[in-house]
Amino acid sequence: MANENTVVQEVPNWTGTLLANGEFLNYTKAIVGALNGLDHTKVPVGEPLAELDATNQRLTDFINESRQYASTSEIARQDARRDAYFKAMWRALEQLEELGEDVPAGASAHLVLSKIGTYKGAYAHSIVKETEELHGLAFDLQKNPEAVEAITKLGMLPWLNGMCAANDEVERLYSSRTEERSEREASKGGDSTASLRKTAAGLVSTIIRRVNVTCEINPSEDATSAANSLIGIIKQYKLVASAHKTTKKDDPEPNAAQG
């Protein structure tokens, strides 16, 4: 029996916000591993823990299958290529503009930037948003012959064409994979990575609430152990989540809805 005077820290109700799918799965598996060996008559988490374990097994299948998509790595490669073209073109234009408009190259660079200035930083956006923005950039240039002429004079037309080609390929591959995922999910009774993750997040929340209530009204060594284990796991995975870059979703397999 735990000492009645012992103050057990309350477990924060954290369900894996900002964790990527693989990290989220590791988080929920860690919870199952930490609490599975406790006396569930003293800490009544046996039922949701078993459900979480079963959900983890299905989620593992979905995540592993998603990673097997041949298109996923190619989307990442084409996304990196369009970003490289975009950055090269934009940085070169900014440097050339500093020459001043009395220099032909500076004037050309200034003209181009004046037509596409609203697209600065497009490479940092989500894959889908960037795709639409680069289509918009290309359209704005196409309706301004003088801007296309300026890019041609600066020798950047191959860069622009390369960026547009990579952007088109990202769109094609992304659309194809979305259709493939829909077919896969339909064949598995409507389950998806997102739906399974939502289920797992709900079970994690239930487990945390039960541990907190047990520590308050029926304290025991098992309850204290459960609380301390959960606090340690949550602290560890919050650090993982905080290390993520928030400027762009770099993962070509988009995250599921966060819990």
PDB file of C-alpha atoms in Angstrom:
ATOM      1  CA  MET A   1       0.000   0.000   0.000  1.00  0.00           C
ATOM      2  CA  ALA A   2       1.320   3.432  -0.876  1.00  0.00           C
ATOM      3  CA  ASN A   3       1.980   5.852   1.958  1.00  0.00           C
ATOM      4  CA  GLU A   4      -1.218   7.879   2.442  1.00  0.00           C
ATOM      5  CA  ASN A   5       0.865  11.019   2.926  1.00  0.00           C
ATOM      6  CA  THR A   6       2.615  10.571  -0.413  1.00  0.00           C
ATOM      7  CA  VAL A   7       1.575  13.184  -2.952  1.00  0.00           C
ATOM      8  CA  VAL A   8       1.438  11.681  -6.422  1.00  0.00           C
ATOM      9  CA  GLN A   9       1.835  14.119  -9.288  1.00  0.00           C
ATOM     10  CA  GLU A  10      -1.200  14.231 -11.574  1.00  0.00           C
ATOM     11  CA  VAL A  11      -0.620  12.730 -15.007  1.00  0.00           C
ATOM     12  CA  PRO A  12      -1.221  15.307 -17.777  1.00  0.00           C
ATOM     13  CA  ASN A  13      -3.906  14.213 -20.229  1.00  0.00           C
ATOM     14  CA  TRP A  14      -1.636  14.291 -23.277  1.00  0.00           C
ATOM     15  CA  THR A  15      -2.574  12.154 -26.271  1.00  0.00           C
ATOM     16  CA  GLY A  16       0.430  12.636 -28.536  1.00  0.00           C
ATOM     17  CA  THR A  17      -0.162  16.035 -30.087  1.00  0.00           C
ATOM     18  CA  LEU A  18       2.326  16.832 -32.894  1.00  0.00           C
ATOM     19  CA  LEU A  19       3.838  13.356 -32.928  1.00  0.00           C
ATOM     20  CA  ALA A  20       4.288  11.851 -36.375  1.00  0.00           C
ATOM     21  CA  ASN A  21       2.413   8.618 -36.940  1.00  0.00           C
ATOM     22  CA  GLY A  22       5.374   6.351 -36.199  1.00  0.00           C
ATOM     23  CA  GLU A  23       6.264   8.329 -33.082  1.00  0.00           C
ATOM     24  CA  PHE A  24       2.657   8.245 -31.917  1.00  0.00           C
ATOM     25  CA  LEU A  25       2.612   4.468 -32.299  1.00  0.00           C
ATOM     26  CA  ASN A  26       5.800   4.176 -30.241  1.00  0.00           C
ATOM     27  CA  TYR A  27       4.199   6.397 -27.593  1.00  0.00           C
ATOM     28  CA  THR A  28       1.063   4.276 -27.276  1.00  0.00           C
ATOM     29  CA  LYS A  29       3.094   1.065 -27.310  1.00  0.00           C
ATOM     30  CA  ALA A  30       5.243   2.438 -24.489  1.00  0.00           C
ATOM     31  CA  ILE A  31       2.096   3.051 -22.424  1.00  0.00           C
ATOM     32  CA  VAL A  32       0.909  -0.520 -22.959  1.00  0.00           C
ATOM     33  CA  GLY A  33       4.331  -1.884 -22.064  1.00  0.00           C
ATOM     34  CA  ALA A  34       4.591   0.203 -18.899  1.00  0.00           C
ATOM     35  CA  LEU A  35       1.128  -0.615 -17.502  1.00  0.00           C
ATOM     36  CA  ASN A  36       0.544  -4.147 -18.735  1.00  0.00           C
ATOM     37  CA  GLY A  37       2.290  -5.825 -15.808  1.00  0.00           C
ATOM     38  CA  LEU A  38       0.444  -3.963 -13.054  1.00  0.00           C
ATOM     39  CA  ASP A  39      -2.345  -5.392 -10.918  1.00  0.00           C
ATOM     40  CA  HIS A  40      -5.397  -4.236 -12.833  1.00  0.00           C
ATOM     41  CA  THR A  41      -7.663  -4.904  -9.875  1.00  0.00           C
ATOM     42  CA  LYS A  42      -5.876  -2.029  -8.167  1.00  0.00           C
ATOM     43  CA  VAL A  43      -5.455   0.104 -11.274  1.00  0.00           C
ATOM     44  CA  PRO A  44      -8.581  -0.465 -13.438  1.00  0.00           C
ATOM     45  CA  VAL A  45      -7.027   0.062 -16.833  1.00  0.00           C
ATOM     46  CA  GLY A  46      -7.069  -3.528 -18.059  1.00  0.00           C
ATOM     47  CA  GLU A  47      -9.918  -3.129 -20.534  1.00  0.00           C
ATOM     48  CA  PRO A  48      -8.805   0.106 -22.253  1.00  0.00           C
ATOM     49  CA  LEU A  49      -5.205  -1.134 -22.164  1.00  0.00           C
ATOM     50  CA  ALA A  50      -6.189  -4.326 -24.022  1.00  0.00           C
ATOM     51  CA  GLU A  51      -8.144  -2.244 -26.537  1.00  0.00           C
ATOM     52  CA  LEU A  52      -5.152   0.043 -26.998  1.00  0.00           C
ATOM     53  CA  ASP A  53      -2.871  -2.942 -27.564  1.00  0.00           C
ATOM     54  CA  ALA A  54      -5.237  -4.289 -30.241  1.00  0.00           C
ATOM     55  CA  THR A  55      -5.510  -0.855 -31.866  1.00  0.00           C
ATOM     56  CA  ASN A  56      -1.720  -0.543 -31.861  1.00  0.00           C
ATOM     57  CA  GLN A  57      -1.427  -3.795 -33.777  1.00  0.00           C
ATOM     58  CA  ARG A  58      -3.799  -2.573 -36.479  1.00  0.00           C
ATOM     59  CA  LEU A  59      -2.165   0.842 -36.564  1.00  0.00           C
ATOM     60  CA  THR A  60       1.212  -0.849 -37.041  1.00  0.00           C
ATOM     61  CA  ASP A  61      -0.109  -2.584 -40.151  1.00  0.00           C
ATOM     62  CA  PHE A  62      -1.460   0.664 -41.599  1.00  0.00           C
ATOM     63  CA  ILE A  63       1.694   2.677 -40.929  1.00  0.00           C
ATOM     64  CA  ASN A  64       3.996  -0.018 -42.285  1.00  0.00           C
ATOM     65  CA  GLU A  65       1.812  -0.382 -45.369  1.00  0.00           C
ATOM     66  CA  SER A  66       1.824   3.374 -45.914  1.00  0.00           C
ATOM     67  CA  ARG A  67       5.618   3.370 -45.812  1.00  0.00           C
ATOM     68  CA  GLN A  68       5.689   0.741 -48.532  1.00  0.00           C
ATOM     69  CA  TYR A  69       4.126   3.031 -51.119  1.00  0.00           C
ATOM     70  CA  ALA A  70       6.641   3.375 -53.915  1.00  0.00           C
ATOM     71  CA  SER A  71       5.288   6.851 -54.591  1.00  0.00           C
ATOM     72  CA  THR A  72       6.050   8.136 -51.088  1.00  0.00           C
ATOM     73  CA  SER A  73       9.812   8.354 -51.569  1.00  0.00           C
ATOM     74  CA  GLU A  74       9.341   9.739 -55.071  1.00  0.00           C
ATOM     75  CA  ILE A  75       7.014  12.458 -53.769  1.00  0.00           C
ATOM     76  CA  ALA A  76       9.683  13.427 -51.261  1.00  0.00           C
ATOM     77  CA  ARG A  77      12.324  13.495 -54.002  1.00  0.00           C
ATOM     78  CA  GLN A  78      10.252  15.630 -56.363  1.00  0.00           C
ATOM     79  CA  ASP A  79       9.225  17.932 -53.503  1.00  0.00           C
ATOM     80  CA  ALA A  80      12.896  18.486 -52.640  1.00  0.00           C
ATOM     81  CA  ARG A  81      13.680  19.126 -56.301  1.00  0.00           C
ATOM     82  CA  ARG A  82      10.997  21.785 -56.776  1.00  0.00           C
ATOM     83  CA  ASP A  83      12.116  23.431 -53.519  1.00  0.00           C
ATOM     84  CA  ALA A  84      15.716  23.527 -54.731  1.00  0.00           C
ATOM     85  CA  TYR A  85      14.713  25.124 -58.046  1.00  0.00           C
ATOM     86  CA  PHE A  86      12.484  27.637 -56.261  1.00  0.00           C
ATOM     87  CA  LYS A  87      15.160  28.640 -53.737  1.00  0.00           C
ATOM     88  CA  ALA A  88      17.876  28.887 -56.397  1.00  0.00           C
ATOM     89  CA  MET A  89      15.739  31.120 -58.581  1.00  0.00           C
ATOM     90  CA  TRP A  90      14.471  33.299 -55.742  1.00  0.00           C
ATOM     91  CA  ARG A  91      17.851  33.836 -54.096  1.00  0.00           C
ATOM     92  CA  ALA A  92      19.474  34.631 -57.420  1.00  0.00           C
ATOM     93  CA  LEU A  93      16.750  37.161 -58.224  1.00  0.00           C
ATOM     94  CA  GLU A  94      17.151  38.852 -54.840  1.00  0.00           C
ATOM     95  CA  GLN A  95      20.909  39.115 -55.278  1.00  0.00           C
ATOM     96  CA  LEU A  96      20.643  40.445 -58.802  1.00  0.00           C
ATOM     97  CA  GLU A  97      18.012  42.992 -57.787  1.00  0.00           C
ATOM     98  CA  GLU A  98      20.581  44.538 -55.463  1.00  0.00           C
ATOM     99  CA  LEU A  99      22.583  45.614 -58.533  1.00  0.00           C
ATOM    100  CA  GLY A 100      19.980  48.303 -59.109  1.00  0.00           C
ATOM    101  CA  GLU A 101      17.613  48.974 -61.960  1.00  0.00           C
ATOM    102  CA  ASP A 102      20.274  50.894 -63.881  1.00  0.00           C
ATOM    103  CA  VAL A 103      21.959  47.525 -64.519  1.00  0.00           C
ATOM    104  CA  PRO A 104      20.075  45.281 -67.005  1.00  0.00           C
ATOM    105  CA  ALA A 105      20.295  42.187 -64.815  1.00  0.00           C
ATOM    106  CA  GLY A 106      19.104  44.171 -61.800  1.00  0.00           C
ATOM    107  CA  ALA A 107      16.179  45.615 -63.734  1.00  0.00           C
ATOM    108  CA  SER A 108      15.155  42.175 -65.006  1.00  0.00           C
ATOM    109  CA  ALA A 109      15.340  40.693 -61.529  1.00  0.00           C
ATOM    110  CA  HIS A 110      13.279  43.534 -60.083  1.00  0.00           C
ATOM    111  CA  LEU A 111      10.619  43.041 -62.764  1.00  0.00           C
ATOM    112  CA  VAL A 112      10.298  39.320 -62.089  1.00  0.00           C
ATOM    113  CA  LEU A 113      10.132  39.760 -58.301  1.00  0.00           C
ATOM    114  CA  SER A 114       7.456  42.425 -58.695  1.00  0.00           C
ATOM    115  CA  LYS A 115       5.263  39.856 -60.465  1.00  0.00           C
ATOM    116  CA  ILE A 116       5.806  36.933 -58.078  1.00  0.00           C
ATOM    117  CA  GLY A 117       6.535  38.619 -54.748  1.00  0.00           C
ATOM    118  CA  THR A 118       3.458  37.146 -53.054  1.00  0.00           C
ATOM    119  CA  TYR A 119       4.890  33.630 -53.452  1.00  0.00           C
ATOM    120  CA  LYS A 120       7.952  34.208 -51.298  1.00  0.00           C
ATOM    121  CA  GLY A 121       8.455  31.302 -48.901  1.00  0.00           C
ATOM    122  CA  ALA A 122       6.095  28.955 -50.771  1.00  0.00           C
ATOM    123  CA  TYR A 123       8.568  26.094 -50.327  1.00  0.00           C
ATOM    124  CA  ALA A 124       7.958  26.195 -46.562  1.00  0.00           C
ATOM    125  CA  HIS A 125       4.262  25.379 -46.840  1.00  0.00           C
ATOM    126  CA  SER A 126       2.528  22.012 -46.771  1.00  0.00           C
ATOM    127  CA  ILE A 127       2.916  19.851 -49.844  1.00  0.00           C
ATOM    128  CA  VAL A 128      -0.616  20.427 -51.096  1.00  0.00           C
ATOM    129  CA  LYS A 129      -0.548  24.182 -50.464  1.00  0.00           C
ATOM    130  CA  GLU A 130       2.852  24.556 -52.110  1.00  0.00           C
ATOM    131  CA  THR A 131       1.630  22.663 -55.168  1.00  0.00           C
ATOM    132  CA  GLU A 132      -1.224  25.124 -55.669  1.00  0.00           C
ATOM    133  CA  GLU A 133       1.000  28.144 -55.025  1.00  0.00           C
ATOM    134  CA  LEU A 134       3.604  27.060 -57.577  1.00  0.00           C
ATOM    135  CA  HIS A 135       0.847  26.550 -60.130  1.00  0.00           C
ATOM    136  CA  GLY A 136      -0.253  30.100 -59.333  1.00  0.00           C
ATOM    137  CA  LEU A 137       3.294  31.421 -59.694  1.00  0.00           C
ATOM    138  CA  ALA A 138       3.672  29.800 -63.114  1.00  0.00           C
ATOM    139  CA  PHE A 139       0.294  31.176 -64.220  1.00  0.00           C
ATOM    140  CA  ASP A 140       1.169  34.713 -63.115  1.00  0.00           C
ATOM    141  CA  LEU A 141       4.418  34.552 -65.084  1.00  0.00           C
ATOM    142  CA  GLN A 142       2.754  33.135 -68.189  1.00  0.00           C
ATOM    143  CA  LYS A 143       0.323  36.060 -68.364  1.00  0.00           C
ATOM    144  CA  ASN A 144       3.261  38.506 -68.173  1.00  0.00           C
ATOM    145  CA  PRO A 145       5.404  38.015 -71.307  1.00  0.00           C
ATOM    146  CA  GLU A 146       7.827  40.694 -70.141  1.00  0.00           C
ATOM    147  CA  ALA A 147       8.508  38.699 -66.961  1.00  0.00           C
ATOM    148  CA  VAL A 148       9.137  35.517 -68.964  1.00  0.00           C
ATOM    149  CA  GLU A 149      11.463  37.487 -71.246  1.00  0.00           C
ATOM    150  CA  ALA A 150      13.322  38.813 -68.206  1.00  0.00           C
ATOM    151  CA  ILE A 151      13.727  35.300 -66.754  1.00  0.00           C
ATOM    152  CA  THR A 152      14.971  34.092 -70.133  1.00  0.00           C
ATOM    153  CA  LYS A 153      17.539  36.889 -70.311  1.00  0.00           C
ATOM    154  CA  LEU A 154      18.770  35.946 -66.842  1.00  0.00           C
ATOM    155  CA  GLY A 155      19.207  32.330 -67.929  1.00  0.00           C
ATOM    156  CA  MET A 156      16.666  31.067 -65.385  1.00  0.00           C
ATOM    157  CA  LEU A 157      14.042  29.676 -67.733  1.00  0.00           C
ATOM    158  CA  PRO A 158      15.401  26.105 -67.352  1.00  0.00           C
ATOM    159  CA  TRP A 159      15.108  26.528 -63.571  1.00  0.00           C
ATOM    160  CA  LEU A 160      11.507  27.669 -63.875  1.00  0.00           C
ATOM    161  CA  ASN A 161      10.669  24.801 -66.213  1.00  0.00           C
ATOM    162  CA  GLY A 162      12.381  22.315 -63.915  1.00  0.00           C
ATOM    163  CA  MET A 163      10.430  23.611 -60.925  1.00  0.00           C
ATOM    164  CA  CYS A 164       7.128  23.386 -62.808  1.00  0.00           C
ATOM    165  CA  ALA A 165       7.879  19.861 -64.032  1.00  0.00           C
ATOM    166  CA  ALA A 166       8.706  18.678 -60.513  1.00  0.00           C
ATOM    167  CA  ASN A 167       5.581  20.392 -59.191  1.00  0.00           C
ATOM    168  CA  ASP A 168       3.410  18.624 -61.772  1.00  0.00           C
ATOM    169  CA  GLU A 169       4.973  15.313 -60.807  1.00  0.00           C
ATOM    170  CA  VAL A 170       4.302  15.911 -57.102  1.00  0.00           C
ATOM    171  CA  GLU A 171       0.668  16.619 -57.912  1.00  0.00           C
ATOM    172  CA  ARG A 172       0.340  13.494 -60.066  1.00  0.00           C
ATOM    173  CA  LEU A 173       1.985  11.188 -57.519  1.00  0.00           C
ATOM    174  CA  TYR A 174       0.106  12.674 -54.592  1.00  0.00           C
ATOM    175  CA  SER A 175      -3.227  12.254 -56.334  1.00  0.00           C
ATOM    176  CA  SER A 176      -2.380   8.675 -57.281  1.00  0.00           C
ATOM    177  CA  ARG A 177      -1.392   7.799 -53.730  1.00  0.00           C
ATOM    178  CA  THR A 178      -4.521   9.396 -52.297  1.00  0.00           C
ATOM    179  CA  GLU A 179      -6.633   7.219 -54.577  1.00  0.00           C
ATOM    180  CA  GLU A 180      -4.619   4.154 -53.619  1.00  0.00           C
ATOM    181  CA  ARG A 181      -5.049   4.925 -49.925  1.00  0.00           C
ATOM    182  CA  SER A 182      -8.804   5.325 -50.361  1.00  0.00           C
ATOM    183  CA  GLU A 183      -9.021   1.929 -52.019  1.00  0.00           C
ATOM    184  CA  ARG A 184      -6.920   0.370 -49.273  1.00  0.00           C
ATOM    185  CA  GLU A 185      -9.050   1.888 -46.523  1.00  0.00           C
ATOM    186  CA  ALA A 186     -12.269   0.787 -48.220  1.00  0.00           C
ATOM    187  CA  SER A 187     -10.965  -2.773 -48.347  1.00  0.00           C
ATOM    188  CA  LYS A 188     -10.320  -2.729 -44.597  1.00  0.00           C
ATOM    189  CA  GLY A 189     -13.760  -1.883 -43.340  1.00  0.00           C
ATOM    190  CA  GLY A 190     -13.373   1.874 -43.340  1.00  0.00           C
ATOM    191  CA  ASP A 191     -10.436   1.947 -40.934  1.00  0.00           C
ATOM    192  CA  SER A 192      -7.579   4.290 -41.703  1.00  0.00           C
ATOM    193  CA  THR A 193      -4.412   5.543 -40.059  1.00  0.00           C
ATOM    194  CA  ALA A 194      -6.351   8.641 -38.998  1.00  0.00           C
ATOM    195  CA  SER A 195      -9.318   6.760 -37.538  1.00  0.00           C
ATOM    196  CA  LEU A 196      -7.134   4.255 -35.687  1.00  0.00           C
ATOM    197  CA  ARG A 197      -4.979   7.033 -34.304  1.00  0.00           C
ATOM    198  CA  LYS A 198      -8.087   8.843 -33.073  1.00  0.00           C
ATOM    199  CA  THR A 199      -9.264   5.646 -31.364  1.00  0.00           C
ATOM    200  CA  ALA A 200      -5.864   5.139 -29.748  1.00  0.00           C
ATOM    201  CA  ALA A 201      -5.760   8.748 -28.542  1.00  0.00           C
ATOM    202  CA  GLY A 202      -9.159   8.321 -26.900  1.00  0.00           C
ATOM    203  CA  LEU A 203      -8.000   5.152 -25.123  1.00  0.00           C
ATOM    204  CA  VAL A 204      -4.837   6.895 -23.906  1.00  0.00           C
ATOM    205  CA  SER A 205      -6.987   9.667 -22.456  1.00  0.00           C
ATOM    206  CA  THR A 206      -9.209   7.099 -20.699  1.00  0.00           C
ATOM    207  CA  ILE A 207      -6.198   5.314 -19.218  1.00  0.00           C
ATOM    208  CA  ILE A 208      -4.694   8.548 -17.927  1.00  0.00           C
ATOM    209  CA  ARG A 209      -7.983   9.623 -16.319  1.00  0.00           C
ATOM    210  CA  ARG A 210      -8.404   6.261 -14.596  1.00  0.00           C
ATOM    211  CA  VAL A 211      -4.873   6.343 -13.227  1.00  0.00           C
ATOM    212  CA  ASN A 212      -5.374   9.875 -11.871  1.00  0.00           C
ATOM    213  CA  VAL A 213      -8.693   8.978 -10.223  1.00  0.00           C
ATOM    214  CA  THR A 214      -7.240   5.802  -8.710  1.00  0.00           C
ATOM    215  CA  CYS A 215      -4.274   7.671  -7.264  1.00  0.00           C
ATOM    216  CA  GLU A 216      -6.685  10.122  -5.639  1.00  0.00           C
ATOM    217  CA  ILE A 217      -9.338   7.813  -4.198  1.00  0.00           C
ATOM    218  CA  ASN A 218      -7.620   4.424  -3.914  1.00  0.00           C
ATOM    219  CA  PRO A 219      -3.846   4.961  -3.778  1.00  0.00           C
ATOM    220  CA  SER A 220      -1.517   1.989  -3.958  1.00  0.00           C
ATOM    221  CA  GLU A 221       2.015   1.165  -5.044  1.00  0.00           C
ATOM    222  CA  ASP A 222       0.670   0.006  -8.408  1.00  0.00           C
ATOM    223  CA  ALA A 223      -1.265   3.244  -8.900  1.00  0.00           C
ATOM    224  CA  THR A 224       1.774   5.336  -7.996  1.00  0.00           C
ATOM    225  CA  SER A 225       3.943   3.246 -10.313  1.00  0.00           C
ATOM    226  CA  ALA A 226       1.423   3.701 -13.137  1.00  0.00           C
ATOM    227  CA  ALA A 227       1.320   7.475 -12.651  1.00  0.00           C
ATOM    228  CA  ASN A 228       5.093   7.815 -12.506  1.00  0.00           C
ATOM    229  CA  SER A 229       5.535   5.636 -15.597  1.00  0.00           C
ATOM    230  CA  LEU A 230       3.011   7.670 -17.585  1.00  0.00           C
ATOM    231  CA  ILE A 231       4.562  10.959 -16.506  1.00  0.00           C
ATOM    232  CA  GLY A 232       7.989   9.759 -17.636  1.00  0.00           C
ATOM    233  CA  ILE A 233       6.705   8.503 -20.993  1.00  0.00           C
ATOM    234  CA  ILE A 234       4.776  11.719 -21.642  1.00  0.00           C
ATOM    235  CA  LYS A 235       7.777  13.855 -20.762  1.00  0.00           C
ATOM    236  CA  GLN A 236       9.955  11.856 -23.163  1.00  0.00           C
ATOM    237  CA  TYR A 237       7.557  12.087 -26.094  1.00  0.00           C
ATOM    238  CA  LYS A 238       6.773  15.753 -25.514  1.00  0.00           C
ATOM    239  CA  LEU A 239      10.474  16.354 -26.117  1.00  0.00           C
ATOM    240  CA  VAL A 240      10.205  14.388 -29.354  1.00  0.00           C
ATOM    241  CA  ALA A 241       7.208  16.478 -30.420  1.00  0.00           C
ATOM    242  CA  SER A 242       8.885  19.774 -29.518  1.00  0.00           C
ATOM    243  CA  ALA A 243      11.864  18.935 -31.720  1.00  0.00           C
ATOM    244  CA  HIS A 244       9.736  18.973 -34.870  1.00  0.00           C
ATOM    245  CA  LYS A 245      10.074  21.805 -37.371  1.00  0.00           C
ATOM    246  CA  THR A 246       6.789  23.636 -37.734  1.00  0.00           C
ATOM    247  CA  THR A 247       7.584  25.548 -40.925  1.00  0.00           C
ATOM    248  CA  LYS A 248       6.682  22.733 -43.291  1.00  0.00           C
ATOM    249  CA  LYS A 249       5.229  19.243 -43.254  1.00  0.00           C
ATOM    250  CA  ASP A 250       8.236  17.472 -44.701  1.00  0.00           C
ATOM    251  CA  ASP A 251       6.751  13.994 -44.387  1.00  0.00           C
ATOM    252  CA  PRO A 252       5.214  13.031 -47.750  1.00  0.00           C
ATOM    253  CA  GLU A 253       2.915  10.658 -45.862  1.00  0.00           C
ATOM    254  CA  PRO A 254       0.770  13.279 -44.106  1.00  0.00           C
ATOM    255  CA  ASN A 255       0.079  13.045 -40.409  1.00  0.00           C
ATOM    256  CA  ALA A 256      -3.227  11.823 -39.179  1.00  0.00           C
ATOM    257  CA  ALA A 257      -5.397  14.120 -37.107  1.00  0.00           C
ATOM    258  CA  GLN A 258      -3.730  14.881 -33.828  1.00  0.00           C
ATOM    259  CA  GLY A 259      -5.195  13.808 -30.511  1.00  0.00           C
TER     260      GLY A 259
END
